[in-house]
Amino acid sequence: MTTLNSRIPEGPIADKWTNYKNNIRLVNPANKRSIDVIVVGTGLAGGSAAATLAELGYNVKAFCYQDSPRRAHSIAAQGGINAAKNYQGDGDSTYRLFYDTVKGGDYRSREANVHRLAEVSTNIIDQCVAQGVPFARDYGGLLDNRSFGGVQVSRTFYAKGQTGQQLLLGCYSAMSRQIGKGKIQMYNRHEMLDVVVVDGKARGIIARNLVNGEIERHSAHAVVIASGGYGNVFFLSTNAMGSNVSAGWKVHKRGAHFANPCFTQIHPTCIPQHGDQQSKLTLMSESLRNDGRIWVPAKKEDAEAIRAGKMSPLDIAEEDRDYYLERRYPSFGNLVPRDVASRAAKERCDAGFGVGTNETGEAVYLDFSSAIMRYGQEEANVKGYHNQSESQIRALGEKVVENKYGNLFQMYEKITADNPYKVPMKIYPAVHYTMGGVWVDYNLMTTIPGCYAIGEANFSDHGANRLGASALMQGLADGYFVLPYTIGDYLADDIRTGAIPTDTPEFDEAEKSVKDRIDFFLNNKGSKSVDHFHKRLGKVMWNKVGMARNEKGLKEAIAEIKEIREEFWKEVTVPGTNDSMNPELEKAGRVADFLELGELFARDALEREESCGGHYREEHSTEEGEAVRDDENFTHASVWEYKGEPSDAVLHKEELIYENIELKTRSYK
Amino acid sequence: MSAQKGLNLTLKVWRQKNNKDKGQMETYQVADISTDSSFLEMMDILNEQLIAEGKEPVAFDHDCREGICGSCSMYINGEAHGPGREITTCQLHMREFKDGDTIYIEPWRAKAFPVIKDLVVDRSAFDRVMAAGGFISVNTSGNTQDANSIPIEKADADKAFDAATCIGCGACVASCKNASAMLFVSAKVSQFALLPQGQVEAKERVQNMVKVMDEEGFGNCSNTGACEVECPKGISLENIARMNREYLSASVTSDK
Ligand SMILES: Cc1cc2nc3c(=O)[nH]c(=O)nc-3n(C[C@H](O)[C@H](O)[C@H](O)COP(=O)(O)OP(=O)(O)OC[C@H]3O[C@@H](n4cnc5c(N)ncnc54)[C@H](O)[C@@H]3O)c2cc1C
Ligand code: SF4
Ligand code: FES
């Protein structure tokens, strides 16, 4: 049994990272040239890591399943990235960002990691601006900020609603520079299908060339997993279609422990599902909550009339609207954190006040009319217009709102064919982000020596709930500023190792297991498609392991997922061959892994007898539906060791010690 | 939301096994497509149907399904990304079509974008153009100056942002009769030309990127403007003009 050593450095929290950096071993530039590092994934985490490791002098081999690193899922992030710059002078500081993140994560993250994240956050902005990332600016030419759910300062940097795109393109351009120099070997359209462990250390991967189906062996002195999150275990989520758990799951099966699989974030502001032909859900950035007010009708009969198409939201008088977030949480109002906002929406819809046109009525309104009128009036005052009519003021206000959120409004209109300037948006929570992931120590190393996990693929920084705009921050912090230090300390032992051969028994074995699986899929002439199973898994996950969970449902889910898995291995059919591009084959492998992860996910949720952050057990809640945490018994990360079937996984606990922030009930009232 | 309506459609889809195969159009029928579905959701339904019939599904590139990753590349009824301006295929919804329509679906066609399979083409030429200069040469070590010590006029920042929103989809190349990559390259060149950080190596950048663009087999720009019309992100022809100015001044003053 492996023991968990989180390797948190000694000393006061504010000095840990500095002291640590001062004491680690360094690899001199000449030696770096003889060391190879594999980076799986080229999103913000993997892309920034690959660029920086190459910059430092290592030979980097980077892999992604898309046709270019520029298309990684990070590209879709909308709202922004946090940094404790305090440019607005509203009282922000490293400590406050640290505090908000720990509290926002419901005290289930690791203090030392979060503090380091807050410390390096300011560097990220400097770095990105130097690379030419066009962040929003104010009229004085300085950087602009906005605020995001769960905090009371404006610390979020943004580039309209396309922040992830701009950050990723920055990162991709840094990679391009190293690719041009020959320091990064880029393997586009390649999927990692296994990790190779030699003498207990990660020494390479098996990858499949997705264009011609060739199985390739790649060796290195260290392997970095930056493969993103696994929210697609729910089938419907805001994640890109190809996002998957496979890389993380493969290292888990080879000895890397997997932590807190059940911590999933449900995002409150997504476009509701339109019907069963749906393939994915679309997020509306939560920055919209800065100006949009969330409500449902106060009277059930109004909600029913809306659902039946007999009434429009515009017919509901102000006093007949229930601005339930403002009512329940007066100090944060519409800006409560995501888990709180999501549950509150579900509660109203379950109680019959939802306004969705689907059978369950699943939608609430996100209304911009007061913001439009407020901004319109401000504009009129600034421009010195007097005696404007209501419609003139509205037009001025719409312009202001368009400047702030234009592309989001446009996206909404394209998908729903409704005009959100005139009629309130309909929104509903959807699966968005996974806080769980591969367990890592302070060095970001997994329980397999030489195997690292960064970005959304690891578990450490967000606890049970992620505050807005902090995933991008973590991805870039890990890749640009943390891993490049910590990995050096490990690689210092490898300066004399020389190139790692790929003709060893360990590579043979890993390659064989990959090939056997592919052969199985192509030869198993079953009767059902891969998506058939994925959709079934997704339904079980959403209904029983989703926004609210209870013991009975979780036990049923575990049994049902097992059944689906068994049937999958009997009945799945994968057309086509292995010598050319075969997207169905790619999906089959990913869904096979989701079917295992799904069960572990449900087990983890069952074991955690408390409600915290994105994890809500109905048995542990107050009369008013607020989550009840159990710090005495659950101030730990649940860390699972692979032993074959998910039901055999062994649970380890990493105690989480709060020395700097007092554990308090998290309240946004 | 508009009422759901089931469309019955005839699809003419380009099928091509690999780069060596000649390829041909195949005809398929799909039924009961919701008008609220996206075009790619319709393709998913076609594929489920093909799998059920024991046939190979149609390969097409897609990932984010939100109009931002630039993956989904198809020619629909003779237009890159289909009807409607400033949208990608994943943002195209079936309410744009009528019951009984016949829809033609083909891959991008350009020498620099060889077909990999069915509707999937190889756009890695774009990555090689980027590797030739699509960056600012700054270390990624974080020891840069404070971000606010580089003030940028809002109008410039906004223009740079507009140029930077190119998603690298290749619709501009596909819709240009010369298969020119000018709109794509000029978007990147413009972004950096408009920012103080990008000035130092501006000349080298534009020269190198244009050189590789030519080597990759993209055609010349003859100012037809088809690229701008089909660009899902509204990247404007102004960028091409700006790039031409940059290129010209680089060639005049360069000591190379
Ligand atoms: C719609 C949306 C909006 C968001 N908005 C925000 C926001 O405003 N602010 C914020 O902070 N966060 C936001 N997030 C969250 C944030 O975008 C992600 O958490 C973050 O980008 C993840 O980055 P990553 O580098 O860890 O992984 P990803 O960007 O997901 O990259 C994964 C990479 O791994 C590769 N890969 C995966 N598996 C394999 C394999 N087996 N072999 C080879 N390659 C593989 C992929 O090709 C890809 O390159 C948003 C998320 C979504 C879905
Ligand atoms: S310029 Fe427009 S059409 Fe061309 S690649 Fe960029 S986004 Fe696509
Ligand atoms: S799938 Fe990403 S742009 Fe269409």
PDB file of N, CA, C and O and ligand atoms in Angstrom, chain A residues 70, chain B residues 70 81 108 113 126 163 165-173 175 181-187 227-228 230-236, ligand 2:
ATOM      1  N   ARG A  70      -4.297  24.744 -30.448  1.00  0.00           N
ATOM      2  CA  ARG A  70      -5.146  25.914 -30.288  1.00  0.00           C
ATOM      3  C   ARG A  70      -6.610  25.538 -30.058  1.00  0.00           C
ATOM      4  O   ARG A  70      -7.426  26.396 -29.749  1.00  0.00           O
TER       5      ARG A  70
ATOM      6  N   GLY B  70     -12.984  26.271 -33.550  1.00  0.00           N
ATOM      7  CA  GLY B  70     -12.590  26.280 -34.952  1.00  0.00           C
ATOM      8  C   GLY B  70     -12.468  24.904 -35.577  1.00  0.00           C
ATOM      9  O   GLY B  70     -11.981  24.765 -36.688  1.00  0.00           O
ATOM     10  N   HIS B  81     -19.319  26.663 -43.688  1.00  0.00           N
ATOM     11  CA  HIS B  81     -20.163  26.725 -42.485  1.00  0.00           C
ATOM     12  C   HIS B  81     -21.644  26.960 -42.800  1.00  0.00           C
ATOM     13  O   HIS B  81     -22.417  27.269 -41.888  1.00  0.00           O
ATOM     14  N   TRP B 108     -13.664  21.118 -46.697  1.00  0.00           N
ATOM     15  CA  TRP B 108     -12.905  22.256 -47.233  1.00  0.00           C
ATOM     16  C   TRP B 108     -12.109  21.746 -48.432  1.00  0.00           C
ATOM     17  O   TRP B 108     -11.553  20.655 -48.374  1.00  0.00           O
ATOM     18  N   PHE B 113      -4.840  22.111 -47.664  1.00  0.00           N
ATOM     19  CA  PHE B 113      -5.629  21.376 -46.660  1.00  0.00           C
ATOM     20  C   PHE B 113      -6.026  20.002 -47.204  1.00  0.00           C
ATOM     21  O   PHE B 113      -7.186  19.780 -47.562  1.00  0.00           O
ATOM     22  N   PHE B 126      -1.542  25.772 -41.066  1.00  0.00           N
ATOM     23  CA  PHE B 126      -1.735  26.971 -40.233  1.00  0.00           C
ATOM     24  C   PHE B 126      -0.759  26.981 -39.047  1.00  0.00           C
ATOM     25  O   PHE B 126      -0.217  28.019 -38.680  1.00  0.00           O
ATOM     26  N   ALA B 163      -8.902  41.437 -33.979  1.00  0.00           N
ATOM     27  CA  ALA B 163      -8.066  40.630 -34.874  1.00  0.00           C
ATOM     28  C   ALA B 163      -7.721  39.291 -34.220  1.00  0.00           C
ATOM     29  O   ALA B 163      -7.637  38.269 -34.886  1.00  0.00           O
ATOM     30  N   THR B 165      -9.456  37.418 -32.437  1.00  0.00           N
ATOM     31  CA  THR B 165     -10.535  36.450 -32.252  1.00  0.00           C
ATOM     32  C   THR B 165     -10.621  35.400 -33.357  1.00  0.00           C
ATOM     33  O   THR B 165     -11.495  34.549 -33.322  1.00  0.00           O
ATOM     34  N   CYS B 166      -9.746  35.466 -34.330  1.00  0.00           N
ATOM     35  CA  CYS B 166      -9.710  34.428 -35.375  1.00  0.00           C
ATOM     36  C   CYS B 166      -9.608  33.049 -34.725  1.00  0.00           C
ATOM     37  O   CYS B 166      -8.809  32.849 -33.818  1.00  0.00           O
ATOM     38  N   ILE B 167     -10.449  32.116 -35.178  1.00  0.00           N
ATOM     39  CA  ILE B 167     -10.438  30.773 -34.579  1.00  0.00           C
ATOM     40  C   ILE B 167      -9.661  29.761 -35.414  1.00  0.00           C
ATOM     41  O   ILE B 167      -9.695  28.562 -35.131  1.00  0.00           O
ATOM     42  N   GLY B 168      -8.998  30.230 -36.461  1.00  0.00           N
ATOM     43  CA  GLY B 168      -8.158  29.310 -37.237  1.00  0.00           C
ATOM     44  C   GLY B 168      -8.933  28.191 -37.905  1.00  0.00           C
ATOM     45  O   GLY B 168      -8.438  27.076 -38.065  1.00  0.00           O
ATOM     46  N   CYS B 169     -10.169  28.498 -38.314  1.00  0.00           N
ATOM     47  CA  CYS B 169     -11.014  27.431 -38.862  1.00  0.00           C
ATOM     48  C   CYS B 169     -10.673  27.109 -40.306  1.00  0.00           C
ATOM     49  O   CYS B 169     -10.914  26.005 -40.777  1.00  0.00           O
ATOM     50  N   GLY B 170     -10.165  28.093 -41.029  1.00  0.00           N
ATOM     51  CA  GLY B 170      -9.820  27.862 -42.430  1.00  0.00           C
ATOM     52  C   GLY B 170     -10.937  28.154 -43.415  1.00  0.00           C
ATOM     53  O   GLY B 170     -10.780  27.916 -44.618  1.00  0.00           O
ATOM     54  N   ALA B 171     -12.059  28.680 -42.939  1.00  0.00           N
ATOM     55  CA  ALA B 171     -13.151  28.993 -43.862  1.00  0.00           C
ATOM     56  C   ALA B 171     -12.715  30.022 -44.899  1.00  0.00           C
ATOM     57  O   ALA B 171     -13.154  29.995 -46.050  1.00  0.00           O
ATOM     58  N   CYS B 172     -11.826  30.930 -44.493  1.00  0.00           N
ATOM     59  CA  CYS B 172     -11.346  31.956 -45.428  1.00  0.00           C
ATOM     60  C   CYS B 172     -10.604  31.305 -46.584  1.00  0.00           C
ATOM     61  O   CYS B 172     -10.802  31.658 -47.752  1.00  0.00           O
ATOM     62  N   VAL B 173      -9.773  30.318 -46.255  1.00  0.00           N
ATOM     63  CA  VAL B 173      -9.022  29.621 -47.306  1.00  0.00           C
ATOM     64  C   VAL B 173      -9.986  28.849 -48.191  1.00  0.00           C
ATOM     65  O   VAL B 173      -9.920  28.908 -49.422  1.00  0.00           O
ATOM     66  N   SER B 175     -13.083  29.328 -48.832  1.00  0.00           N
ATOM     67  CA  SER B 175     -14.024  30.057 -49.665  1.00  0.00           C
ATOM     68  C   SER B 175     -13.332  30.968 -50.680  1.00  0.00           C
ATOM     69  O   SER B 175     -13.987  31.568 -51.516  1.00  0.00           O
ATOM     70  N   ALA B 181      -4.455  32.295 -47.731  1.00  0.00           N
ATOM     71  CA  ALA B 181      -4.559  32.300 -46.256  1.00  0.00           C
ATOM     72  C   ALA B 181      -4.359  33.707 -45.701  1.00  0.00           C
ATOM     73  O   ALA B 181      -4.060  33.871 -44.525  1.00  0.00           O
ATOM     74  N   MET B 182      -4.527  34.730 -46.565  1.00  0.00           N
ATOM     75  CA  MET B 182      -4.217  36.090 -46.149  1.00  0.00           C
ATOM     76  C   MET B 182      -5.030  36.555 -44.944  1.00  0.00           C
ATOM     77  O   MET B 182      -4.511  37.243 -44.067  1.00  0.00           O
ATOM     78  N   LEU B 183      -6.314  36.210 -44.903  1.00  0.00           N
ATOM     79  CA  LEU B 183      -7.128  36.727 -43.800  1.00  0.00           C
ATOM     80  C   LEU B 183      -6.620  36.165 -42.472  1.00  0.00           C
ATOM     81  O   LEU B 183      -6.452  36.890 -41.492  1.00  0.00           O
ATOM     82  N   PHE B 184      -6.360  34.881 -42.457  1.00  0.00           N
ATOM     83  CA  PHE B 184      -5.846  34.228 -41.247  1.00  0.00           C
ATOM     84  C   PHE B 184      -4.521  34.854 -40.811  1.00  0.00           C
ATOM     85  O   PHE B 184      -4.354  35.273 -39.662  1.00  0.00           O
ATOM     86  N   VAL B 185      -3.578  34.928 -41.740  1.00  0.00           N
ATOM     87  CA  VAL B 185      -2.246  35.428 -41.371  1.00  0.00           C
ATOM     88  C   VAL B 185      -2.316  36.901 -40.979  1.00  0.00           C
ATOM     89  O   VAL B 185      -1.710  37.343 -39.997  1.00  0.00           O
ATOM     90  N   SER B 186      -3.133  37.650 -41.717  1.00  0.00           N
ATOM     91  CA  SER B 186      -3.184  39.091 -41.432  1.00  0.00           C
ATOM     92  C   SER B 186      -3.823  39.355 -40.073  1.00  0.00           C
ATOM     93  O   SER B 186      -3.512  40.343 -39.413  1.00  0.00           O
ATOM     94  N   ALA B 187      -4.711  38.460 -39.640  1.00  0.00           N
ATOM     95  CA  ALA B 187      -5.336  38.657 -38.332  1.00  0.00           C
ATOM     96  C   ALA B 187      -4.268  38.600 -37.244  1.00  0.00           C
ATOM     97  O   ALA B 187      -4.239  39.422 -36.333  1.00  0.00           O
ATOM     98  N   CYS B 227     -13.430  35.730 -48.423  1.00  0.00           N
ATOM     99  CA  CYS B 227     -13.001  35.287 -47.093  1.00  0.00           C
ATOM    100  C   CYS B 227     -13.754  36.028 -46.006  1.00  0.00           C
ATOM    101  O   CYS B 227     -14.279  35.443 -45.067  1.00  0.00           O
ATOM    102  N   GLU B 228     -13.840  37.332 -46.159  1.00  0.00           N
ATOM    103  CA  GLU B 228     -14.486  38.146 -45.136  1.00  0.00           C
ATOM    104  C   GLU B 228     -15.960  37.772 -44.996  1.00  0.00           C
ATOM    105  O   GLU B 228     -16.495  37.705 -43.887  1.00  0.00           O
ATOM    106  N   GLU B 230     -17.331  34.896 -45.481  1.00  0.00           N
ATOM    107  CA  GLU B 230     -17.545  33.592 -44.858  1.00  0.00           C
ATOM    108  C   GLU B 230     -16.890  33.448 -43.491  1.00  0.00           C
ATOM    109  O   GLU B 230     -17.067  32.428 -42.826  1.00  0.00           O
ATOM    110  N   CYS B 231     -16.120  34.424 -43.068  1.00  0.00           N
ATOM    111  CA  CYS B 231     -15.415  34.295 -41.787  1.00  0.00           C
ATOM    112  C   CYS B 231     -16.413  34.294 -40.627  1.00  0.00           C
ATOM    113  O   CYS B 231     -17.190  35.223 -40.477  1.00  0.00           O
ATOM    114  N   PRO B 232     -16.395  33.262 -39.803  1.00  0.00           N
ATOM    115  CA  PRO B 232     -17.372  33.190 -38.706  1.00  0.00           C
ATOM    116  C   PRO B 232     -17.127  34.226 -37.621  1.00  0.00           C
ATOM    117  O   PRO B 232     -17.988  34.453 -36.781  1.00  0.00           O
ATOM    118  N   LYS B 233     -15.960  34.838 -37.605  1.00  0.00           N
ATOM    119  CA  LYS B 233     -15.651  35.783 -36.537  1.00  0.00           C
ATOM    120  C   LYS B 233     -15.617  37.217 -37.031  1.00  0.00           C
ATOM    121  O   LYS B 233     -15.144  38.121 -36.325  1.00  0.00           O
ATOM    122  N   GLY B 234     -16.050  37.443 -38.236  1.00  0.00           N
ATOM    123  CA  GLY B 234     -16.101  38.808 -38.738  1.00  0.00           C
ATOM    124  C   GLY B 234     -14.736  39.469 -38.821  1.00  0.00           C
ATOM    125  O   GLY B 234     -14.611  40.685 -38.666  1.00  0.00           O
ATOM    126  N   ILE B 235     -13.686  38.691 -39.080  1.00  0.00           N
ATOM    127  CA  ILE B 235     -12.353  39.286 -39.254  1.00  0.00           C
ATOM    128  C   ILE B 235     -12.400  40.125 -40.537  1.00  0.00           C
ATOM    129  O   ILE B 235     -12.825  39.641 -41.583  1.00  0.00           O
ATOM    130  N   SER B 236     -11.955  41.373 -40.428  1.00  0.00           N
ATOM    131  CA  SER B 236     -12.207  42.267 -41.557  1.00  0.00           C
ATOM    132  C   SER B 236     -11.018  42.363 -42.511  1.00  0.00           C
ATOM    133  O   SER B 236      -9.868  42.118 -42.140  1.00  0.00           O
TER     134      SER B 236
HETATM  135  S1  SF4 C   2      -9.822  34.621 -40.521  1.00  0.00           S
HETATM  136 FE1  SF4 C   2     -11.927  33.955 -40.116  1.00  0.00          FE
HETATM  137  S2  SF4 C   2     -12.320  32.335 -41.608  1.00  0.00           S
HETATM  138 FE2  SF4 C   2     -10.113  32.616 -41.541  1.00  0.00          FE
HETATM  139  S3  SF4 C   2      -9.362  31.148 -40.072  1.00  0.00           S
HETATM  140 FE3  SF4 C   2      -9.709  33.046 -38.936  1.00  0.00          FE
HETATM  141  S4  SF4 C   2     -11.793  32.863 -38.173  1.00  0.00           S
HETATM  142 FE4  SF4 C   2     -11.602  31.298 -39.766  1.00  0.00          FE
END
